[in-house]
Coordinates of C-alpha atoms in Angstrom, one line a residue:
Chain A
M12 CA 248.3 78.0 91.4
R13 CA 247.2 78.9 88.0
R14 CA 244.1 80.6 89.4
R15 CA 246.2 82.6 91.7
R16 CA 248.4 83.8 88.9
G17 CA 245.3 84.7 86.9
L18 CA 244.0 86.7 89.8
A19 CA 247.3 88.5 90.1
V20 CA 247.3 89.4 86.4
L21 CA 243.8 90.7 86.8
L22 CA 244.2 92.7 89.9
G23 CA 247.9 93.8 89.4
P24 CA 247.4 96.8 87.1
P25 CA 244.6 98.4 89.0
M26 CA 246.3 97.8 92.3
L27 CA 249.5 99.4 90.9
W28 CA 247.4 102.4 89.7
L29 CA 245.8 102.8 93.1
V30 CA 249.0 102.6 95.0
V31 CA 251.1 104.8 92.7
A32 CA 248.6 107.3 91.5
Y33 CA 246.5 107.7 94.6
L34 CA 248.2 106.6 97.7
G35 CA 251.7 107.5 96.4
A36 CA 250.6 111.0 95.4
L37 CA 248.9 111.4 98.8
A38 CA 252.1 110.3 100.6
V39 CA 254.1 112.8 98.6
I40 CA 251.8 115.6 99.6
F41 CA 252.1 114.7 103.2
A42 CA 255.9 114.5 103.0
T43 CA 256.1 117.8 101.1
A44 CA 254.0 119.5 103.7
F45 CA 256.9 119.0 106.2
W46 CA 259.5 120.6 103.9
T47 CA 260.1 124.3 103.3
T48 CA 261.3 126.7 100.7
D49 CA 264.4 128.9 100.4
P50 CA 263.1 132.5 100.8
F51 CA 265.5 133.8 98.1
T52 CA 265.4 131.2 95.4
N53 CA 261.9 129.8 96.1
L54 CA 263.3 126.3 95.7
V55 CA 262.1 123.5 97.9
V56 CA 264.4 122.6 100.8
R57 CA 264.0 119.1 102.0
T58 CA 264.4 119.5 105.7
F59 CA 261.9 118.4 108.2
T60 CA 259.9 121.3 109.8
V61 CA 256.4 121.8 111.2
E62 CA 256.6 125.6 110.3
N63 CA 253.9 125.2 107.6
F64 CA 251.4 123.8 110.0
R65 CA 252.2 126.4 112.6
E66 CA 251.4 129.1 109.9
L67 CA 248.3 127.2 109.0
L68 CA 247.0 127.5 112.5
S69 CA 247.6 131.2 112.5
G70 CA 244.7 133.7 112.4
T71 CA 244.6 134.3 108.6
Y72 CA 244.6 130.7 107.6
L73 CA 242.3 129.5 110.4
G74 CA 239.8 132.1 109.0
I75 CA 240.2 130.7 105.5
I76 CA 239.6 127.2 106.8
G77 CA 236.6 128.3 108.8
R78 CA 235.1 130.1 105.8
T79 CA 235.7 127.1 103.6
L80 CA 234.0 124.8 106.1
L81 CA 231.1 127.2 106.4
I82 CA 230.6 127.2 102.6
A83 CA 230.8 123.4 102.5
V84 CA 228.3 123.1 105.3
L85 CA 225.9 125.6 103.8
V86 CA 226.1 124.1 100.4
T87 CA 225.4 120.6 101.8
V88 CA 222.5 121.8 103.9
L89 CA 220.9 123.7 101.0
C90 CA 221.4 120.7 98.7
V91 CA 219.6 118.5 101.3
L92 CA 216.8 121.0 101.7
V93 CA 216.2 121.2 97.9
A94 CA 216.9 117.5 97.0
V95 CA 214.6 115.8 99.6
P96 CA 211.3 117.4 98.4
F97 CA 212.4 117.2 94.8
A98 CA 213.4 113.6 95.0
F99 CA 210.2 112.8 96.9
F100 CA 208.2 114.4 94.0
M101 CA 210.2 112.5 91.4
A102 CA 210.0 109.1 93.1
R103 CA 206.5 109.2 94.7
V104 CA 204.3 111.9 93.3
A105 CA 205.1 112.3 89.6
P106 CA 203.5 109.9 87.2
R107 CA 205.8 107.0 86.4
R108 CA 206.2 107.9 82.7
F109 CA 207.6 111.4 83.7
R110 CA 210.2 110.0 86.0
G111 CA 212.7 109.3 83.3
L112 CA 212.2 112.9 82.0
L113 CA 212.7 114.4 85.5
L114 CA 215.8 112.2 86.0
A115 CA 217.2 113.5 82.7
G116 CA 216.4 117.0 83.8
V117 CA 218.6 116.5 86.9
L118 CA 221.4 114.8 84.9
V119 CA 221.7 117.0 81.8
P120 CA 223.2 120.0 83.6
L121 CA 225.9 117.7 84.8
W122 CA 227.0 117.2 81.2
A123 CA 227.2 121.0 80.6
S124 CA 230.6 122.6 81.1
Y125 CA 231.4 123.6 84.6
L126 CA 232.8 126.9 83.5
V127 CA 229.7 127.8 81.4
K128 CA 227.5 127.2 84.5
A129 CA 229.8 129.2 86.8
Y130 CA 229.9 132.1 84.3
A131 CA 226.2 131.9 83.9
W132 CA 225.8 132.5 87.6
R133 CA 228.4 135.3 87.4
T134 CA 226.2 137.1 84.9
M135 CA 223.0 136.3 86.9
V136 CA 224.3 137.8 90.2
Q137 CA 226.1 140.8 88.8
P138 CA 224.5 144.2 89.5
G139 CA 221.7 144.7 86.9
G140 CA 221.7 140.9 86.2
V141 CA 218.7 138.5 86.2
V142 CA 218.7 138.1 90.0
D143 CA 218.8 141.9 90.5
G144 CA 216.1 142.4 87.9
T145 CA 213.8 139.8 89.4
F146 CA 214.2 140.3 93.1
G147 CA 215.3 143.9 93.1
A148 CA 218.5 143.0 94.9
T149 CA 221.5 140.8 94.4
P150 CA 224.0 139.3 96.8
G151 CA 226.7 140.4 94.3
Y152 CA 230.1 138.6 94.2
G153 CA 231.1 137.0 97.5
L154 CA 230.2 134.2 99.9
A155 CA 226.5 134.1 99.1
A156 CA 227.1 133.9 95.4
V157 CA 229.6 131.1 95.9
V158 CA 227.2 129.1 98.1
L159 CA 224.4 129.6 95.5
T160 CA 226.6 128.6 92.6
L161 CA 228.1 125.5 94.4
T162 CA 224.6 124.4 95.5
Y163 CA 223.5 124.6 91.9
L164 CA 226.6 122.7 90.7
W165 CA 226.5 119.9 93.2
L166 CA 222.7 119.4 93.6
P167 CA 222.5 116.4 91.2
Y168 CA 224.9 114.5 93.5
M169 CA 222.4 114.8 96.3
V170 CA 219.3 114.3 94.3
L171 CA 220.3 111.0 92.7
P172 CA 221.1 109.0 95.9
V173 CA 218.0 110.5 97.7
Y174 CA 215.8 109.7 94.7
A175 CA 217.2 106.1 94.8
A176 CA 216.4 105.9 98.5
F177 CA 212.8 107.1 98.0
E178 CA 212.5 104.5 95.2
R179 CA 213.7 101.7 97.5
L180 CA 211.5 102.7 100.4
P181 CA 208.6 100.1 100.3
E182 CA 205.1 101.6 100.2
S183 CA 204.2 99.0 102.9
H184 CA 206.5 100.7 105.4
L185 CA 204.6 104.0 105.0
E186 CA 201.3 102.1 105.2
A187 CA 202.5 100.2 108.3
S188 CA 203.3 103.5 110.0
A189 CA 199.9 105.0 109.2
D190 CA 198.3 101.7 110.2
L191 CA 200.0 101.9 113.6
G192 CA 198.7 105.4 114.2
G193 CA 201.4 107.6 112.6
R194 CA 200.2 110.7 110.8
A195 CA 202.1 112.1 107.8
G196 CA 204.5 114.2 110.0
T197 CA 205.3 111.3 112.3
T198 CA 205.8 108.9 109.4
F199 CA 208.1 111.4 107.7
R200 CA 210.2 112.0 110.9
R201 CA 210.4 108.4 112.2
I202 CA 210.3 106.3 109.1
V203 CA 211.2 108.3 106.0
V204 CA 214.0 110.4 107.3
P205 CA 215.9 107.5 108.9
S206 CA 215.7 105.5 105.7
L207 CA 217.0 108.5 103.7
L208 CA 219.9 109.1 106.1
P209 CA 222.4 106.8 104.3
A210 CA 221.6 108.4 101.0
I211 CA 221.9 111.9 102.4
A212 CA 225.2 110.9 103.9
A213 CA 226.4 109.5 100.6
G214 CA 225.3 112.7 98.8
S215 CA 226.8 114.9 101.4
V216 CA 230.2 113.3 101.0
F217 CA 230.1 114.6 97.4
T218 CA 228.7 118.0 98.1
F219 CA 230.9 118.6 101.1
S220 CA 234.2 117.4 99.6
L221 CA 233.6 119.1 96.2
S222 CA 232.7 122.4 98.0
L223 CA 235.8 122.0 100.2
G224 CA 238.2 121.7 97.2
D225 CA 236.5 124.2 94.8
Y226 CA 238.6 127.2 93.7
I227 CA 237.2 128.0 90.2
A228 CA 233.7 129.0 91.1
V229 CA 235.1 131.0 94.0
Q230 CA 237.3 132.9 91.6
I231 CA 234.4 133.5 89.1
V232 CA 231.6 134.5 91.5
G233 CA 233.4 135.0 94.9
G234 CA 235.0 138.4 94.3
K235 CA 238.0 138.7 96.6
L236 CA 236.8 135.7 98.7
Q237 CA 239.7 133.5 99.9
V238 CA 239.1 129.8 100.5
L239 CA 241.3 126.7 100.9
G240 CA 241.3 126.1 97.2
T241 CA 242.3 129.6 96.2
A242 CA 245.0 129.6 98.9
V243 CA 246.5 126.4 97.5
L244 CA 246.4 128.0 94.0
Q245 CA 248.3 131.1 95.2
N246 CA 251.0 129.1 97.0
I247 CA 251.5 126.3 94.5
T248 CA 254.2 128.1 92.5
L249 CA 255.9 130.1 95.1
D250 CA 255.7 127.8 98.2
L251 CA 254.8 124.3 97.2
P252 CA 255.4 122.8 100.8
F253 CA 252.8 125.3 102.2
A254 CA 250.4 124.5 99.4
A255 CA 250.9 120.8 100.4
A256 CA 250.1 121.7 104.0
L257 CA 246.9 123.4 102.9
G258 CA 246.0 120.3 100.9
T259 CA 246.7 118.1 103.9
A260 CA 244.3 120.2 105.9
S261 CA 241.4 119.5 103.5
V262 CA 242.3 115.8 103.5
V263 CA 242.2 115.8 107.3
I264 CA 238.9 117.7 107.3
M265 CA 237.4 115.2 104.9
V266 CA 238.6 112.2 107.0
L267 CA 237.1 113.8 110.2
Y268 CA 233.9 114.4 108.2
L269 CA 233.6 110.8 107.1
L270 CA 234.3 109.6 110.7
A271 CA 231.6 111.9 112.0
V272 CA 229.2 110.6 109.3
R273 CA 230.1 107.1 110.3
R274 CA 229.4 107.8 113.9
T275 CA 225.8 108.6 113.1
G276 CA 225.4 105.1 111.7
A277 CA 224.3 106.4 108.3
L278 CA 227.0 104.4 106.5
D279 CA 226.0 101.1 108.0
N280 CA 223.4 100.3 105.4
L281 CA 225.2 101.9 102.5
Chain B
M18 CA 188.6 95.9 122.4
A19 CA 186.3 93.1 121.4
A20 CA 184.9 92.9 125.0
D21 CA 183.7 96.5 124.9
Q22 CA 181.4 95.9 122.0
A23 CA 177.7 95.7 122.3
P24 CA 176.5 92.1 121.7
G25 CA 175.2 91.5 118.2
V26 CA 177.1 94.4 116.6
P27 CA 179.4 92.9 113.9
A28 CA 183.1 93.7 114.2
I29 CA 183.2 94.5 110.6
R30 CA 180.2 95.3 108.3
L31 CA 180.7 95.9 104.6
S32 CA 177.7 97.3 102.7
R33 CA 177.7 97.3 99.0
L34 CA 181.5 97.9 99.0
R35 CA 182.8 98.6 95.6
K36 CA 186.3 99.4 94.2
E37 CA 187.1 100.3 90.6
F38 CA 190.6 101.0 89.4
A39 CA 191.2 103.5 86.7
G40 CA 191.5 102.2 83.2
S41 CA 189.3 102.0 80.1
P42 CA 187.1 100.3 80.9
P43 CA 187.6 100.6 84.6
V44 CA 188.7 97.4 86.4
V45 CA 186.1 96.4 89.0
A46 CA 188.2 94.8 91.7
V47 CA 185.5 94.6 94.3
D48 CA 181.9 94.3 93.0
D49 CA 179.3 95.5 95.6
V50 CA 180.3 93.2 98.4
D51 CA 178.1 92.8 101.5
L52 CA 179.7 91.1 104.5
D53 CA 179.3 90.9 108.3
V54 CA 182.2 89.6 110.4
R55 CA 181.3 88.8 114.0
A56 CA 183.2 90.0 117.0
G57 CA 185.9 87.6 118.1
E58 CA 185.7 85.5 115.0
F59 CA 188.6 84.1 113.0
F60 CA 187.3 85.0 109.5
S61 CA 189.1 84.1 106.3
M62 CA 188.7 85.7 102.8
L63 CA 189.7 82.9 100.4
G64 CA 190.1 83.3 96.7
P65 CA 192.5 83.1 93.8
S66 CA 194.8 86.1 93.1
G67 CA 192.9 89.0 91.6
S68 CA 189.6 88.0 93.2
G69 CA 189.4 91.2 95.2
K70 CA 190.1 89.8 98.7
T71 CA 193.2 91.8 99.3
T72 CA 191.6 95.0 98.0
V73 CA 188.8 94.5 100.5
L74 CA 191.3 94.1 103.3
R75 CA 193.2 97.3 102.1
M76 CA 189.9 99.2 102.1
I77 CA 189.2 98.1 105.7
A78 CA 192.7 99.2 106.7
G79 CA 192.2 102.5 104.9
F80 CA 194.9 102.2 102.3
E81 CA 192.4 102.2 99.5
E82 CA 189.4 104.4 99.1
P83 CA 186.2 102.6 98.2
T84 CA 184.5 103.8 95.0
A85 CA 181.2 103.2 96.7
G86 CA 179.7 101.5 99.7
A87 CA 180.4 101.7 103.4
I88 CA 182.7 100.1 106.0
E89 CA 181.6 99.9 109.6
L90 CA 183.9 98.9 112.4
A91 CA 182.1 97.8 115.6
G92 CA 179.1 99.9 114.5
A93 CA 181.0 103.1 113.6
D94 CA 181.2 104.2 110.0
V95 CA 184.9 104.5 109.1
T96 CA 184.6 104.7 105.3
T97 CA 186.3 108.1 105.0
R98 CA 188.7 107.8 107.9
Q99 CA 192.4 107.8 107.5
P100 CA 194.3 104.6 108.4
Y101 CA 195.7 106.2 111.6
D102 CA 192.1 106.9 112.7
R103 CA 190.9 103.3 112.5
D104 CA 191.0 100.8 115.3
V105 CA 192.5 98.1 113.1
N106 CA 196.0 96.9 112.7
T107 CA 197.6 95.0 109.8
V108 CA 200.1 92.2 109.5
F109 CA 201.6 92.8 106.0
Q110 CA 202.5 90.2 103.5
D111 CA 206.1 91.4 103.4
Y112 CA 205.9 92.1 107.2
A113 CA 206.9 95.7 106.6
L114 CA 209.2 95.8 109.7
F115 CA 211.1 99.0 110.0
P116 CA 214.7 98.1 109.3
H117 CA 216.3 100.9 111.2
M118 CA 214.6 100.0 114.4
S119 CA 215.2 97.1 116.8
V120 CA 212.5 94.4 117.3
A121 CA 211.3 96.1 120.5
E122 CA 211.2 99.5 118.9
N123 CA 209.2 98.1 116.0
V124 CA 206.7 96.7 118.5
E125 CA 206.7 99.9 120.5
Y126 CA 206.1 102.1 117.5
G127 CA 202.3 102.1 117.6
L128 CA 202.2 102.9 121.3
L129 CA 204.8 105.6 120.9
V130 CA 203.0 107.5 118.3
K131 CA 199.8 107.2 120.3
K132 CA 201.7 108.8 123.2
V133 CA 201.3 105.8 125.6
G134 CA 203.4 106.4 128.8
R135 CA 206.9 104.9 128.9
A136 CA 206.3 102.4 131.7
E137 CA 203.1 101.0 130.1
R138 CA 204.9 100.9 126.7
R139 CA 207.7 98.8 128.2
S140 CA 205.4 96.3 129.9
R141 CA 203.1 95.9 126.9
V142 CA 206.0 95.5 124.5
A143 CA 207.5 92.8 126.7
E144 CA 204.1 91.1 127.0
A145 CA 203.6 91.1 123.3
L146 CA 207.0 89.8 122.5
E147 CA 206.5 87.1 125.1
Q148 CA 203.2 86.2 123.5
V149 CA 205.0 85.4 120.2
R150 CA 207.9 83.7 122.0
L151 CA 210.4 86.3 121.1
G152 CA 211.0 87.7 124.7
D153 CA 214.8 87.6 124.4
H154 CA 215.0 89.0 120.8
G155 CA 213.9 92.6 121.6
S156 CA 217.3 94.2 121.0
R157 CA 217.9 92.5 117.6
R158 CA 217.4 94.1 114.2
P159 CA 214.8 92.6 111.9
S160 CA 217.6 91.7 109.4
Q161 CA 219.0 89.4 112.1
L162 CA 215.8 87.3 112.3
S163 CA 214.6 84.4 110.3
G164 CA 211.4 84.6 108.2
G165 CA 209.3 82.9 110.9
Q166 CA 210.6 85.2 113.6
R167 CA 210.0 88.3 111.5
Q168 CA 206.4 87.1 110.9
R169 CA 206.0 86.9 114.7
V170 CA 207.4 90.4 115.2
A171 CA 204.9 91.7 112.7
L172 CA 202.2 90.0 114.6
A173 CA 203.4 91.4 118.0
R174 CA 203.7 94.9 116.5
A175 CA 200.0 94.8 115.5
L176 CA 198.6 93.0 118.5
V177 CA 200.3 95.2 121.1
N178 CA 197.8 98.0 120.1
R179 CA 194.9 95.7 121.0
P180 CA 192.9 96.7 117.9
T181 CA 189.2 95.8 117.4
V182 CA 190.2 93.9 114.3
L183 CA 193.5 92.4 113.2
L184 CA 193.9 92.3 109.4
L185 CA 196.3 89.6 108.1
D186 CA 197.3 89.8 104.4
E187 CA 198.6 86.4 103.4
P188 CA 201.0 86.5 106.4
L189 CA 202.2 83.0 106.0
G190 CA 202.8 83.1 102.2
A191 CA 206.5 83.7 102.4
L192 CA 207.2 80.8 104.8
D193 CA 208.2 77.3 103.9
L194 CA 205.7 74.5 104.4
K195 CA 206.8 73.2 107.9
L196 CA 207.0 76.7 109.3
R197 CA 203.7 77.6 107.8
E198 CA 202.0 74.7 109.5
Q199 CA 203.6 75.6 112.8
M200 CA 202.6 79.2 112.5
Q201 CA 199.0 78.2 111.6
V202 CA 198.8 76.5 115.0
E203 CA 200.4 79.4 116.8
L204 CA 198.2 81.9 115.1
K205 CA 195.0 80.1 116.0
G206 CA 196.2 79.8 119.6
I207 CA 197.1 83.5 119.8
Q208 CA 193.7 84.4 118.4
R209 CA 192.0 82.3 121.0
D210 CA 194.0 83.9 123.8
V211 CA 193.5 87.5 122.8
G212 CA 189.9 87.2 121.6
I213 CA 190.5 89.8 118.9
T214 CA 188.6 89.5 115.6
F215 CA 191.0 88.2 112.9
L216 CA 190.4 88.9 109.3
F217 CA 192.7 86.7 107.3
V218 CA 193.4 86.8 103.6
T219 CA 194.7 83.7 101.9
H220 CA 194.6 81.9 98.5
D221 CA 195.5 78.6 100.3
Q222 CA 192.2 76.7 100.7
E223 CA 193.7 74.3 103.2
E224 CA 195.0 77.1 105.4
A225 CA 191.5 78.8 105.3
L226 CA 189.8 75.5 106.2
T227 CA 192.2 74.7 109.0
L228 CA 192.1 78.1 110.7
S229 CA 188.8 79.8 110.2
D230 CA 185.6 79.9 112.1
R231 CA 184.0 81.1 108.9
I232 CA 185.2 81.6 105.3
A233 CA 184.1 83.9 102.5
V234 CA 185.1 82.5 99.1
F235 CA 185.9 85.3 96.6
N236 CA 185.7 85.1 92.9
A237 CA 186.1 88.0 90.4
G238 CA 185.3 90.7 93.0
R239 CA 182.3 89.0 94.4
I240 CA 181.6 86.7 97.4
E241 CA 180.4 83.3 96.2
Q242 CA 179.8 81.8 99.6
V243 CA 180.1 82.5 103.3
G244 CA 180.1 79.7 105.7
T245 CA 182.0 77.5 108.1
A246 CA 184.8 75.4 106.8
R247 CA 182.5 72.3 106.8
E248 CA 179.7 74.2 105.0
V249 CA 182.0 75.5 102.3
Y250 CA 183.7 72.2 101.7
E251 CA 180.7 69.8 102.1
S252 CA 178.0 71.9 100.5
P253 CA 179.6 74.4 98.1
A254 CA 177.1 77.0 96.9
S255 CA 178.5 77.2 93.4
A256 CA 180.6 75.3 90.9
F257 CA 183.4 77.8 91.6
V258 CA 183.4 77.1 95.3
A259 CA 183.3 73.4 94.7
G260 CA 186.3 73.7 92.3
F261 CA 188.4 76.2 94.4
V262 CA 187.9 74.6 97.8
G263 CA 189.4 71.1 97.6
T264 CA 189.5 68.9 94.5
S265 CA 185.9 68.9 93.3
N266 CA 185.5 66.0 90.8
L267 CA 182.7 67.6 88.8
L268 CA 180.4 65.6 86.7
T269 CA 178.5 67.6 84.1
G270 CA 176.1 67.2 81.2
E271 CA 176.0 63.9 79.5
T272 CA 178.4 62.2 81.9
A273 CA 176.4 63.3 84.9
R274 CA 173.2 61.9 83.3
A275 CA 174.9 58.6 82.5
V276 CA 176.5 58.1 86.0
M277 CA 173.7 59.6 88.2
G278 CA 170.7 58.7 86.1
R279 CA 169.4 62.3 86.4
E280 CA 169.9 65.8 85.2
G281 CA 172.2 68.4 86.9
S282 CA 175.9 68.7 87.6
V283 CA 177.3 67.1 90.7
A284 CA 180.6 67.0 92.6
I285 CA 182.1 64.2 94.7
R286 CA 185.1 64.8 97.0
P287 CA 188.0 62.5 96.1
E288 CA 188.3 61.0 99.7
K289 CA 184.6 59.9 99.4
L290 CA 185.4 57.6 96.4
A291 CA 186.5 54.0 96.9
V292 CA 188.6 52.3 94.2
V293 CA 187.4 48.7 93.9
P294 CA 188.1 45.9 91.4
A295 CA 186.0 46.2 88.2
E296 CA 183.9 43.0 89.1
E297 CA 182.7 44.7 92.3
A298 CA 181.3 47.6 90.3
R299 CA 177.7 46.8 91.2
A300 CA 176.7 49.2 94.0
A301 CA 174.9 48.1 97.2
E302 CA 171.9 49.9 98.7
G303 CA 172.5 53.6 99.1
Q304 CA 175.6 53.5 96.9
L305 CA 176.5 54.6 93.5
S306 CA 179.3 53.4 91.2
A307 CA 181.0 53.9 87.9
A308 CA 183.4 51.8 85.9
G309 CA 186.5 53.0 84.2
S310 CA 190.2 52.5 83.7
L311 CA 193.0 53.7 85.8
E312 CA 194.8 56.6 84.1
E313 CA 197.2 57.6 86.8
V314 CA 198.4 56.3 90.1
V315 CA 200.3 58.8 92.3
Y316 CA 201.8 57.6 95.5
G317 CA 201.9 60.5 98.0
G318 CA 203.1 59.1 101.3
P319 CA 200.0 58.9 103.6
V320 CA 197.6 58.8 100.6
T321 CA 197.6 57.5 97.1
R322 CA 195.8 59.4 94.3
Y323 CA 194.0 57.5 91.6
V324 CA 192.7 59.2 88.4
V325 CA 190.0 57.2 86.8
A326 CA 188.8 57.7 83.2
L327 CA 185.1 56.8 83.4
D328 CA 183.5 54.7 80.6
A329 CA 180.7 57.2 80.7
G330 CA 183.3 60.0 79.9
G331 CA 185.0 62.4 82.2
R332 CA 187.5 61.8 84.9
L333 CA 187.3 61.4 88.7
T334 CA 190.1 61.6 91.2
A335 CA 190.0 59.3 94.2
L336 CA 192.1 59.6 97.3
E337 CA 192.9 56.5 99.3
Q338 CA 194.5 56.4 102.8
N339 CA 197.5 54.2 102.8
T340 CA 196.4 52.2 105.8
G341 CA 198.0 49.0 104.6
A342 CA 194.6 47.4 103.8
R343 CA 195.6 47.1 100.1
A344 CA 198.4 44.5 100.1
D345 CA 201.4 45.0 97.9
G346 CA 200.3 42.2 95.6
A347 CA 197.0 43.9 95.0
A348 CA 198.6 47.2 94.0
L349 CA 196.8 48.8 91.1
R350 CA 198.6 49.9 88.0
R351 CA 197.9 52.3 85.2
G352 CA 195.5 50.8 82.7
D353 CA 193.8 48.5 85.2
R354 CA 190.1 48.1 84.9
V355 CA 188.5 49.5 88.1
A356 CA 185.2 50.8 89.5
L357 CA 184.6 53.8 91.7
R358 CA 182.0 53.5 94.5
W359 CA 180.5 56.1 96.7
R360 CA 177.6 56.7 99.0
S361 CA 174.8 58.6 97.6
E362 CA 174.7 61.2 100.4
H363 CA 178.2 62.3 99.4
V364 CA 177.0 63.5 96.1
I365 CA 177.0 67.4 96.1
D366 CA 174.5 69.0 93.8
V367 CA 176.3 72.0 92.2
P368 CA 174.0 74.8 91.2
G369 CA 174.7 76.7 88.0
A370 CA 176.2 75.3 84.8
P371 CA 179.9 75.0 85.4
T372 CA 182.3 76.2 82.7
P373 CA 185.0 73.9 81.4
E374 CA 187.7 76.1 83.0
L375 CA 186.3 75.6 86.4
Q376 CA 186.4 71.9 85.9
G377 CA 190.0 72.2 84.9
Q378 CA 190.8 74.2 88.0
G379 CA 189.0 71.7 90.2
T380 CA 191.1 68.8 89.2
S381 CA 194.5 70.5 88.8
P382 CA 197.2 69.1 91.0
Q383 CA 197.7 72.5 92.6
Q384 CA 194.3 72.1 94.4
F385 CA 195.1 68.6 95.6
P386 CA 194.1 69.0 99.2
T387 CA 196.6 66.7 100.9
T388 CA 199.8 68.0 99.4

């Protein structure tokens, strides 16, 4: 009895926090998404309607959702393409005494201000900026700049789990594959990649969801680009229920993404 | 396969094989080793950890590059070939089963990457799993198996490729005693059935004696002796072999002279010593004896171990079968005056002056052969 009370005292506050601050807030967003606003006063009218979702599925907003998804997918793919060789180098090639240094090199940018990094990219991709000067051309502000900036910002979230997966992969598994006749390519495809999948899945949950919700970098380097995040921002003061519907859309996308990732079996060994 | 080889060509030939690891000074792990392993043989490399036996195995598999020397497999020089280009397969100490594949997929892997046809793959995988008595476990994951079962999967995964030589790196080390003894019997049976040359690395002298057709005893990167189990045990070529294989009971220097009446170090196996009452100390024709007092009596089930401090100095361990011949009333106790008696043909002359450490190693309880 006493143990049970102790457990309740221990778990009560965090459970309360979880239920009120997370699930409660989420529930309020869902509920709000089915309300509407008075077109004259801009006040929230608490009557049930699916009008917000109908508008969401109209051409304009479907385009925005599609564009946001495209950015999230591109950022995630680029992060994987950069993180896997880099993490491989860190965990398997670099001398052991440099690993800490390399790890710090990946982590330190995380501690720098998000805004500073986003503005750094803004100056780099601007006409006549570093990118222009080095490569003779620049994508300028827009989708490409957003993808580049977000890939840079979220890369550590992909490198760290993949690095850990490389560290965990026993040398003997690679030796066993070679021993059984597998060349480097075969070993990478059949042994290394499958053992990295859970880590890539974990990293992609970060890169995908962070890209899905971002609106600051988009405003700084995206030019006039509209994504889910900026659409929420524009509606949040004038049409809160519609902003809530947009928020609901990204939650639904994320849930679908997680279900898809789970279907691949990548989360089984997480 | 073993049957394809020309007669007389060794399955493995190592010529002045050497491996140094970087360091200052460089660490010599394998020191110019020469070795021939015959086709179809169950051959063990026995030695303490750090003696170079595993490094030799890894060089044969192709995981380590020799600093110097050559490796031949069935007559062909493979020294510079990659692991996937060598007709050997390895059973790893940690099994190294691929966790994301089922048992059958693990076994199939070697055939798959060598592009063996689907139908043949199926039948060979089934056959290999049957051979290790895991026929109905093909769809399981390695994580759902016990240690002994994983060990058998690792064996099947290697054997299914029908290599010239199977390399086994302390494969039974992670198993408990009962299972280890059972696996030893199975391993020997499988080797007899498939006829493939087994090269087996172990630090367990009893395991090596039980399983092997021949044994190479390693010490400090060199081979001290190559021979059958009987040769290595009954006539060790050096003090190290006498000490490492079995409990050696070395008599050296002054003690040897006093007991044997001649110069030179000797060893006597504990099971060859009889513990008799002190008054029967006088030896008969063809026998030797030494008086002393009982320092320790350790009852070990089928055997009892007696440690006797000799009056001439030094210590000898005697093993006695608990056949019931020694009645309870006649049980010996610590401090009792006794004599040890042995037949003179059981005296092993040990070449080379043994160092005190080796003597210590020989009589340490860890090397006690019947435990």
